[in-house]
């Protein structure tokens, strides 16, 4: 095995150990942790803004925002009243468990029912790094095309939910919902496919029901 | 310096050496090599389909297609009559010079004026790996949002052109052209910003003129 491959394996093993530590912390506090992943611009932050606003009377929610640079997204979600902390990866292409562990210091864990981790916009690398989450969620914007599950299979293989976002753009793009869902289901027979528009608020109720159900299972 | 950082530096240095080898090969054959990068679904393959069709009487063109899996994109571009070869990274998040060097074996270099390298859809990692290109081009779909240059700065810092694609969707999304161009220009004062729609063919002439000019400089 090359030195390079050995290093990659060690990095992943070290990450898995810290992910286990995070899982224990979240279990102890009954926190549901959700890892949101997607390409850049698929709508993760808009989804969070709407979810944090619509469910604010039901749950105490917090967000760990991953970005290469800027704290724009943490500011956007903090404007809803949720706890928010920005992690800048300084060019790094994914969040890892060490970053999430560090950023927990800035959050009051006794005041969180649901913790969202908004990963760096990247449909490849974040799929390889656990961050202590209970579930992985992939957003796919219909503007990206219906071939993405087939072309980026790992992300869809490991996700509990595929949120097909920006359905308000369906009349203006070439996107076959059946084709995208079919490919995702072929990769992962248990994946739940939810067509939504985080921008217009269309079909958000299914997503909210899913969050309620999964949070209830943590109690 | 940690072992991990040392390995990353060595990987990048080895890549740069192979990139130099590629540059020499392309110079010898007067081939213009263009590295196309973007998020998944920004429209790289659609841009190539149209470019290869519209310029087929002017230039002999070839494409190296990078994808995690599938050869869908190579099939799409080969349908235009261009030489095309698919590189599957098997989960890898970017192309590197070694992969490009290998894939040249499948192309007749005496019959190429312009070689397009379509990188893996990823706005982060491909920015770090030279592939012997003369120029780097970033596509940004307006559906991704006008904040992307600010949030993914390296990609825009190193690109000669930012193709703002899918301008046919401008009436249906919140995208401020001035804001996106402003951020890109702040990162890279020489970047050329070209709003286009590869799907409808709108404004492609500027892109074609750019290709003509850059190819002429290789002769």
Coordinates of C-alpha atoms in Angstrom, one line a residue:
Chain A
X1 CA 0.0 0.0 0.0
X2 CA 1.4 3.4 -1.0
X3 CA 2.3 6.0 1.7
X4 CA -0.4 8.2 0.3
X5 CA -3.1 5.6 0.6
X6 CA -2.0 4.8 4.2
X7 CA -2.3 8.5 5.1
X8 CA -5.8 8.8 3.7
X9 CA -6.8 5.7 5.6
X10 CA -5.4 7.1 8.8
X11 CA -7.2 10.4 8.3
X12 CA -10.5 8.6 7.8
X13 CA -9.9 6.4 10.9
X14 CA -9.0 9.4 13.1
X15 CA -12.2 11.1 11.8
X16 CA -14.3 8.1 12.6
X17 CA -13.1 8.1 16.2
X18 CA -14.0 11.7 16.7
X19 CA -17.4 11.1 15.0
X20 CA -18.1 8.4 17.6
X21 CA -17.3 11.0 20.3
X22 CA -19.8 13.4 18.7
X23 CA -22.5 10.7 18.4
X24 CA -22.2 10.0 22.2
X25 CA -22.4 13.7 23.0
X26 CA -25.5 14.1 20.8
X27 CA -27.2 11.0 22.3
X28 CA -26.5 12.2 25.8
X29 CA -28.3 15.5 25.1
X30 CA -31.1 13.9 22.9
X31 CA -29.9 16.1 20.0
X32 CA -30.9 15.1 16.5
X33 CA -27.9 15.9 14.2
X34 CA -28.5 16.3 10.5
X35 CA -25.6 16.7 7.9
X36 CA -26.8 18.7 4.9
X37 CA -24.8 18.2 1.7
X38 CA -25.1 19.3 -1.9
X39 CA -23.3 21.0 -4.8
X40 CA -22.7 24.8 -4.3
X41 CA -25.9 26.7 -4.8
X42 CA -28.4 23.9 -4.4
X43 CA -30.2 25.8 -1.7
X44 CA -28.9 24.5 1.7
X45 CA -28.9 27.9 3.4
X46 CA -32.3 28.8 2.0
X47 CA -33.7 25.5 3.2
X48 CA -32.3 26.2 6.7
X49 CA -33.7 29.8 6.7
X50 CA -37.2 28.5 6.0
X51 CA -37.0 25.5 8.3
X52 CA -35.6 27.5 11.3
X53 CA -38.4 30.1 10.8
X54 CA -41.3 27.7 10.3
X55 CA -40.3 25.3 13.2
X56 CA -39.0 27.9 15.7
X57 CA -42.0 27.4 18.1
X58 CA -41.6 23.6 18.0
X59 CA -37.8 23.0 18.3
X60 CA -34.7 24.7 19.6
X61 CA -32.4 24.5 16.6
X62 CA -28.7 25.3 15.9
X63 CA -26.6 25.4 12.9
X64 CA -22.9 24.7 12.2
X65 CA -22.1 26.5 8.9
X66 CA -19.2 25.1 6.8
X67 CA -17.7 27.4 4.2
X68 CA -14.3 27.9 2.6
X69 CA -14.4 31.6 3.5
X70 CA -16.9 34.3 4.7
X71 CA -19.5 34.1 7.4
X72 CA -22.4 35.2 5.2
X73 CA -24.3 32.0 5.7
X74 CA -24.0 32.0 9.5
X75 CA -25.3 35.5 9.5
X76 CA -28.3 34.5 7.3
X77 CA -29.3 31.6 9.6
X78 CA -28.6 33.6 12.8
X79 CA -31.1 36.2 11.6
X80 CA -33.9 33.6 12.2
X81 CA -33.0 33.6 15.9
X82 CA -31.2 30.2 15.9
X83 CA -27.9 29.6 17.4
X84 CA -25.3 29.6 14.6
X85 CA -21.5 29.1 14.4
X86 CA -19.4 29.5 11.3
X87 CA -16.5 27.1 10.5
X88 CA -14.1 28.4 7.8
X89 CA -12.1 25.6 6.2
X90 CA -9.7 28.0 4.6
X91 CA -10.0 26.2 1.2
X92 CA -10.7 22.7 2.6
X93 CA -13.3 20.9 0.6
X94 CA -15.4 19.3 3.4
X95 CA -16.1 19.5 7.2
X96 CA -14.7 16.8 9.5
X97 CA -15.5 15.7 13.0
X98 CA -12.7 17.7 14.5
X99 CA -14.1 20.9 13.1
X100 CA -17.6 20.1 14.4
X101 CA -16.2 19.2 17.8
X102 CA -14.4 22.5 18.0
X103 CA -17.4 24.5 16.9
X104 CA -19.6 22.9 19.6
X105 CA -17.7 25.1 22.1
X106 CA -19.6 28.1 20.7
X107 CA -23.0 26.5 21.1
X108 CA -25.1 25.9 24.2
X109 CA -25.8 22.1 23.9
X110 CA -28.4 22.2 26.6
X111 CA -30.6 24.4 24.4
X112 CA -30.6 22.3 21.2
X113 CA -33.2 19.8 19.9
X114 CA -32.0 19.7 16.3
X115 CA -28.5 20.5 15.1
X116 CA -28.0 21.1 11.4
X117 CA -24.5 20.8 10.0
X118 CA -24.4 22.7 6.7
X119 CA -21.4 21.1 4.9
X120 CA -19.2 22.8 2.3
X121 CA -20.9 22.9 -1.1
X122 CA -19.4 19.8 -2.8
X123 CA -21.1 16.7 -4.1
X124 CA -18.0 14.6 -3.7
X125 CA -15.7 14.9 -0.7
X126 CA -18.1 15.5 2.2
X127 CA -19.6 12.1 1.5
X128 CA -16.4 10.5 2.9
X129 CA -16.3 12.3 6.3
X130 CA -18.7 11.5 9.1
X131 CA -19.5 14.4 11.4
X132 CA -21.3 12.5 14.2
X133 CA -24.7 12.9 12.4
X134 CA -27.7 10.7 12.8
X135 CA -28.7 11.3 9.1
X136 CA -27.1 12.6 5.9
X137 CA -29.4 14.6 3.6
X138 CA -28.5 15.5 0.0
X139 CA -30.1 18.5 -1.7
X140 CA -30.2 18.4 -5.5
X141 CA -31.4 21.4 -7.3
X142 CA -33.5 20.6 -10.4
X143 CA -31.4 23.2 -12.3
X144 CA -28.4 20.8 -11.9
X145 CA -29.9 18.1 -14.1
X146 CA -31.5 14.7 -13.5
X147 CA -28.2 12.8 -14.2
X148 CA -26.5 13.8 -11.0
X149 CA -27.4 10.7 -8.8
X150 CA -26.0 8.5 -11.4
X151 CA -22.8 10.6 -11.8
X152 CA -22.1 11.2 -8.1
X153 CA -23.3 7.9 -6.7
X154 CA -21.7 7.8 -3.2
X155 CA -23.5 10.9 -2.0
X156 CA -26.9 9.4 -2.8
X157 CA -26.0 6.0 -1.7
X158 CA -25.4 7.2 1.9
X159 CA -28.2 9.7 2.3
X160 CA -31.5 9.1 4.1
X161 CA -33.3 11.8 2.1
X162 CA -32.8 13.4 -1.3
X163 CA -34.5 16.8 -1.2
X164 CA -35.2 17.8 -4.9
X165 CA -35.0 21.5 -4.5
X166 CA -36.1 24.4 -6.7
X167 CA -39.1 22.6 -8.2
X168 CA -40.4 26.1 -9.0
X169 CA -37.9 26.0 -11.9
X170 CA -39.2 22.8 -13.3
X171 CA -41.1 24.5 -16.2
X172 CA -37.8 26.2 -17.4
X173 CA -35.3 23.4 -17.2
X174 CA -34.9 19.8 -18.6
X175 CA -35.3 17.7 -15.5
X176 CA -37.1 14.3 -15.4
X177 CA -38.2 13.7 -11.8
X178 CA -38.8 10.0 -12.4
X179 CA -35.3 9.6 -13.9
X180 CA -33.6 11.3 -11.0
X181 CA -35.6 9.4 -8.4
X182 CA -35.1 6.1 -10.2
X183 CA -31.3 6.5 -10.2
X184 CA -31.3 7.5 -6.5
X185 CA -33.5 4.6 -5.5
X186 CA -31.3 2.2 -7.5
X187 CA -28.3 3.4 -5.5
X188 CA -30.2 3.3 -2.2
X189 CA -33.5 1.6 -2.0
X190 CA -34.4 3.3 1.3
X191 CA -33.8 6.9 0.2
X192 CA -36.7 9.2 0.6
X193 CA -37.2 11.6 -2.3
X194 CA -38.9 14.9 -1.5
X195 CA -39.5 17.4 -4.2
X196 CA -39.6 20.9 -2.6
X197 CA -39.0 24.6 -3.2
X198 CA -37.2 26.1 -0.2
X199 CA -37.5 29.5 -1.9
X200 CA -41.3 29.4 -2.4
X201 CA -42.1 27.1 0.5
X202 CA -43.8 24.5 -1.7
X203 CA -44.1 21.0 -0.2
X204 CA -42.1 21.7 2.9
X205 CA -44.5 19.8 5.2
X206 CA -43.1 16.4 4.3
X207 CA -39.6 17.5 5.3
X208 CA -40.9 18.9 8.6
X209 CA -42.8 15.6 9.3
X210 CA -39.6 13.7 8.7
X211 CA -37.7 16.0 11.2
X212 CA -40.4 15.6 13.8
X213 CA -40.4 11.8 13.5
X214 CA -36.6 11.5 13.7
X215 CA -36.3 14.0 16.6
X216 CA -39.0 12.0 18.5
X217 CA -36.9 8.8 18.0
X218 CA -34.0 10.5 19.9
X219 CA -36.1 11.0 23.1
Chain B
X1 CA 5.3 20.0 9.2
X2 CA 2.9 17.1 9.7
X3 CA 3.2 13.9 7.7
X4 CA -0.2 14.7 6.1
X5 CA 0.9 18.2 5.0
X6 CA 4.1 16.8 3.6
X7 CA 2.2 14.2 1.5
X8 CA -0.1 16.8 0.1
X9 CA 2.8 18.9 -0.9
X10 CA 4.5 16.0 -2.6
X11 CA 1.4 15.1 -4.5
X12 CA 1.1 18.6 -5.8
X13 CA 4.7 18.8 -6.7
X14 CA 4.5 15.5 -8.6
X15 CA 1.4 16.8 -10.4
X16 CA 3.2 20.0 -11.4
X17 CA 6.0 18.1 -13.0
X18 CA 3.6 16.1 -15.1
X19 CA 1.7 19.3 -16.0
X20 CA 5.0 20.7 -17.3
X21 CA 5.4 17.6 -19.5
X22 CA 1.8 18.1 -20.8
X23 CA 2.4 21.8 -21.5
X24 CA 5.5 20.8 -23.7
X25 CA 3.5 18.2 -25.6
X26 CA 0.7 20.7 -26.3
X27 CA 3.1 23.5 -27.3
X28 CA 4.9 21.1 -29.7
X29 CA 1.6 20.3 -31.5
X30 CA 0.2 23.9 -31.3
X31 CA -2.7 22.6 -29.3
X32 CA -4.7 25.0 -27.2
X33 CA -5.7 23.3 -24.0
X34 CA -8.6 24.6 -21.9
X35 CA -9.6 23.3 -18.5
X36 CA -13.3 23.6 -17.8
X37 CA -14.4 23.6 -14.2
X38 CA -17.6 24.2 -12.3
X39 CA -20.0 22.8 -9.7
X40 CA -22.0 19.7 -10.8
X41 CA -24.7 20.7 -13.3
X42 CA -23.5 24.2 -14.2
X43 CA -23.6 23.1 -17.9
X44 CA -20.0 22.1 -18.9
X45 CA -21.2 19.3 -21.2
X46 CA -23.9 21.3 -22.8
X47 CA -21.4 24.1 -23.4
X48 CA -19.1 21.6 -25.1
X49 CA -21.9 20.0 -27.2
X50 CA -22.8 23.4 -28.6
X51 CA -19.2 24.6 -29.1
X52 CA -18.1 21.4 -30.8
X53 CA -21.0 21.6 -33.1
X54 CA -20.8 25.4 -33.9
X55 CA -17.0 25.4 -34.5
X56 CA -16.6 22.0 -36.2
X57 CA -15.8 23.5 -39.6
X58 CA -13.1 25.8 -38.0
X59 CA -11.2 23.6 -35.6
X60 CA -10.4 20.0 -34.9
X61 CA -11.4 19.6 -31.3
X62 CA -11.1 16.8 -28.7
X63 CA -12.4 16.3 -25.2
X64 CA -11.1 14.6 -22.1
X65 CA -14.2 13.9 -19.9
X66 CA -13.6 13.6 -16.2
X67 CA -16.3 11.9 -14.1
X68 CA -16.5 9.8 -10.9
X69 CA -18.4 7.2 -12.9
X70 CA -20.3 6.6 -16.1
X71 CA -19.3 7.5 -19.7
X72 CA -22.5 9.4 -20.4
X73 CA -20.7 12.7 -21.0
X74 CA -18.1 11.3 -23.4
X75 CA -20.9 9.8 -25.4
X76 CA -22.7 13.1 -25.5
X77 CA -19.7 15.0 -26.9
X78 CA -18.6 12.2 -29.2
X79 CA -22.0 12.5 -30.8
X80 CA -20.9 15.8 -32.2
X81 CA -18.1 14.0 -34.1
X82 CA -15.3 15.2 -31.9
X83 CA -12.6 12.9 -30.5
X84 CA -13.6 12.1 -26.9
X85 CA -12.1 10.0 -24.1
X86 CA -13.7 9.3 -20.7
X87 CA -11.6 9.3 -17.5
X88 CA -13.4 7.7 -14.5
X89 CA -11.8 8.8 -11.2
X90 CA -13.6 6.1 -9.3
X91 CA -14.8 8.5 -6.6
X92 CA -11.8 11.0 -6.9
X93 CA -12.8 14.6 -6.7
X94 CA -10.6 16.1 -9.5
X95 CA -8.6 15.3 -12.6
X96 CA -4.8 15.4 -12.3
X97 CA -2.0 15.6 -14.9
X98 CA -1.3 11.8 -14.7
X99 CA -4.9 11.0 -15.7
X100 CA -4.7 13.5 -18.6
X101 CA -1.4 12.1 -19.7
X102 CA -2.8 8.5 -19.7
X103 CA -5.9 9.5 -21.6
X104 CA -3.9 11.2 -24.4
X105 CA -3.0 7.7 -25.6
X106 CA -6.6 7.4 -26.8
X107 CA -6.4 10.6 -28.8
X108 CA -4.7 11.4 -32.1
X109 CA -2.7 14.5 -31.1
X110 CA -1.9 15.3 -34.7
X111 CA -5.6 16.0 -35.3
X112 CA -6.3 18.4 -32.5
X113 CA -6.4 22.2 -32.6
X114 CA -8.3 22.7 -29.3
X115 CA -8.3 20.2 -26.4
X116 CA -11.0 20.7 -23.8
X117 CA -10.6 19.0 -20.4
X118 CA -13.9 18.8 -18.7
X119 CA -13.1 18.4 -15.0
X120 CA -15.1 16.6 -12.3
X121 CA -18.0 18.8 -11.2
X122 CA -16.5 20.4 -8.1
X123 CA -15.9 24.1 -7.3
X124 CA -13.2 23.3 -4.8
X125 CA -10.6 20.6 -5.5
X126 CA -9.9 20.9 -9.2
X127 CA -8.6 24.4 -8.6
X128 CA -5.5 22.9 -7.0
X129 CA -4.4 20.6 -9.8
X130 CA -2.9 21.8 -13.0
X131 CA -3.6 19.5 -16.0
X132 CA -1.2 21.2 -18.5
X133 CA -3.8 23.7 -19.6
X134 CA -3.2 27.1 -21.2
X135 CA -6.3 28.5 -19.5
X136 CA -8.7 27.7 -16.8
X137 CA -12.4 28.5 -17.4
X138 CA -15.1 28.5 -14.7
X139 CA -18.7 28.1 -15.5
X140 CA -21.2 29.5 -12.9
X141 CA -24.9 28.8 -13.5
X142 CA -27.1 31.7 -12.4
X143 CA -29.3 29.1 -10.6
X144 CA -26.4 28.7 -8.1
X145 CA -26.6 32.2 -6.8
X146 CA -24.5 35.4 -7.1
X147 CA -22.5 34.7 -3.9
X148 CA -20.5 31.9 -5.3
X149 CA -17.3 33.8 -6.4
X150 CA -17.1 35.3 -2.9
X151 CA -17.6 31.8 -1.2
X152 CA -15.3 29.8 -3.5
X153 CA -12.6 32.3 -4.2
X154 CA -9.7 30.2 -5.4
X155 CA -11.6 28.9 -8.5
X156 CA -12.4 32.4 -9.7
X157 CA -9.0 33.8 -8.7
X158 CA -7.2 31.4 -11.1
X159 CA -9.6 31.4 -14.1
X160 CA -9.1 33.5 -17.2
X161 CA -12.9 33.4 -18.0
X162 CA -16.1 33.1 -15.9
X163 CA -18.9 31.9 -18.1
X164 CA -22.1 32.9 -16.4
X165 CA -24.3 30.2 -17.8
X166 CA -28.1 29.6 -17.9
X167 CA -28.9 33.3 -18.4
X168 CA -32.3 32.1 -19.8
X169 CA -33.2 31.4 -16.1
X170 CA -32.5 34.9 -15.0
X171 CA -36.2 35.9 -14.8
X172 CA -36.9 33.0 -12.5
X173 CA -34.0 33.2 -10.0
X174 CA -32.5 35.8 -7.6
X175 CA -29.2 36.5 -9.3
X176 CA -27.5 39.9 -9.5
X177 CA -25.1 39.9 -12.4
X178 CA -23.3 43.0 -11.2
X179 CA -22.7 41.5 -7.8
X180 CA -21.3 38.2 -9.1
X181 CA -19.1 40.0 -11.7
X182 CA -17.9 42.5 -9.0
X183 CA -16.8 39.7 -6.6
X184 CA -15.1 37.8 -9.4
X185 CA -13.2 40.9 -10.6
X186 CA -12.2 41.7 -7.0
X187 CA -10.6 38.3 -6.8
X188 CA -9.0 38.5 -10.3
X189 CA -8.9 41.9 -12.1
X190 CA -8.2 40.2 -15.4
X191 CA -11.1 37.7 -15.4
X192 CA -13.4 38.0 -18.4
X193 CA -17.1 37.7 -17.5
X194 CA -19.3 36.3 -20.3
X195 CA -23.0 35.8 -19.6
X196 CA -24.3 33.0 -21.9
X197 CA -26.9 30.3 -22.3
X198 CA -25.3 27.1 -23.6
X199 CA -28.8 25.6 -23.8
X200 CA -30.4 28.3 -25.9
X201 CA -27.2 29.5 -27.7
X202 CA -27.6 33.1 -26.4
X203 CA -24.3 35.1 -26.5
X204 CA -22.0 32.3 -27.5
X205 CA -20.2 34.5 -30.0
X206 CA -18.0 36.1 -27.4
X207 CA -16.8 32.7 -26.2
X208 CA -16.1 31.6 -29.7
X209 CA -14.1 34.8 -30.4
X210 CA -12.1 34.2 -27.2
X211 CA -11.3 30.6 -28.4
X212 CA -10.2 31.9 -31.8
X213 CA -7.9 34.5 -30.4
X214 CA -6.3 32.1 -27.9
X215 CA -5.8 29.4 -30.5
X216 CA -4.2 31.9 -32.9
X217 CA -1.7 32.7 -30.2
X218 CA -0.5 29.1 -30.1
X219 CA 0.5 29.1 -33.8

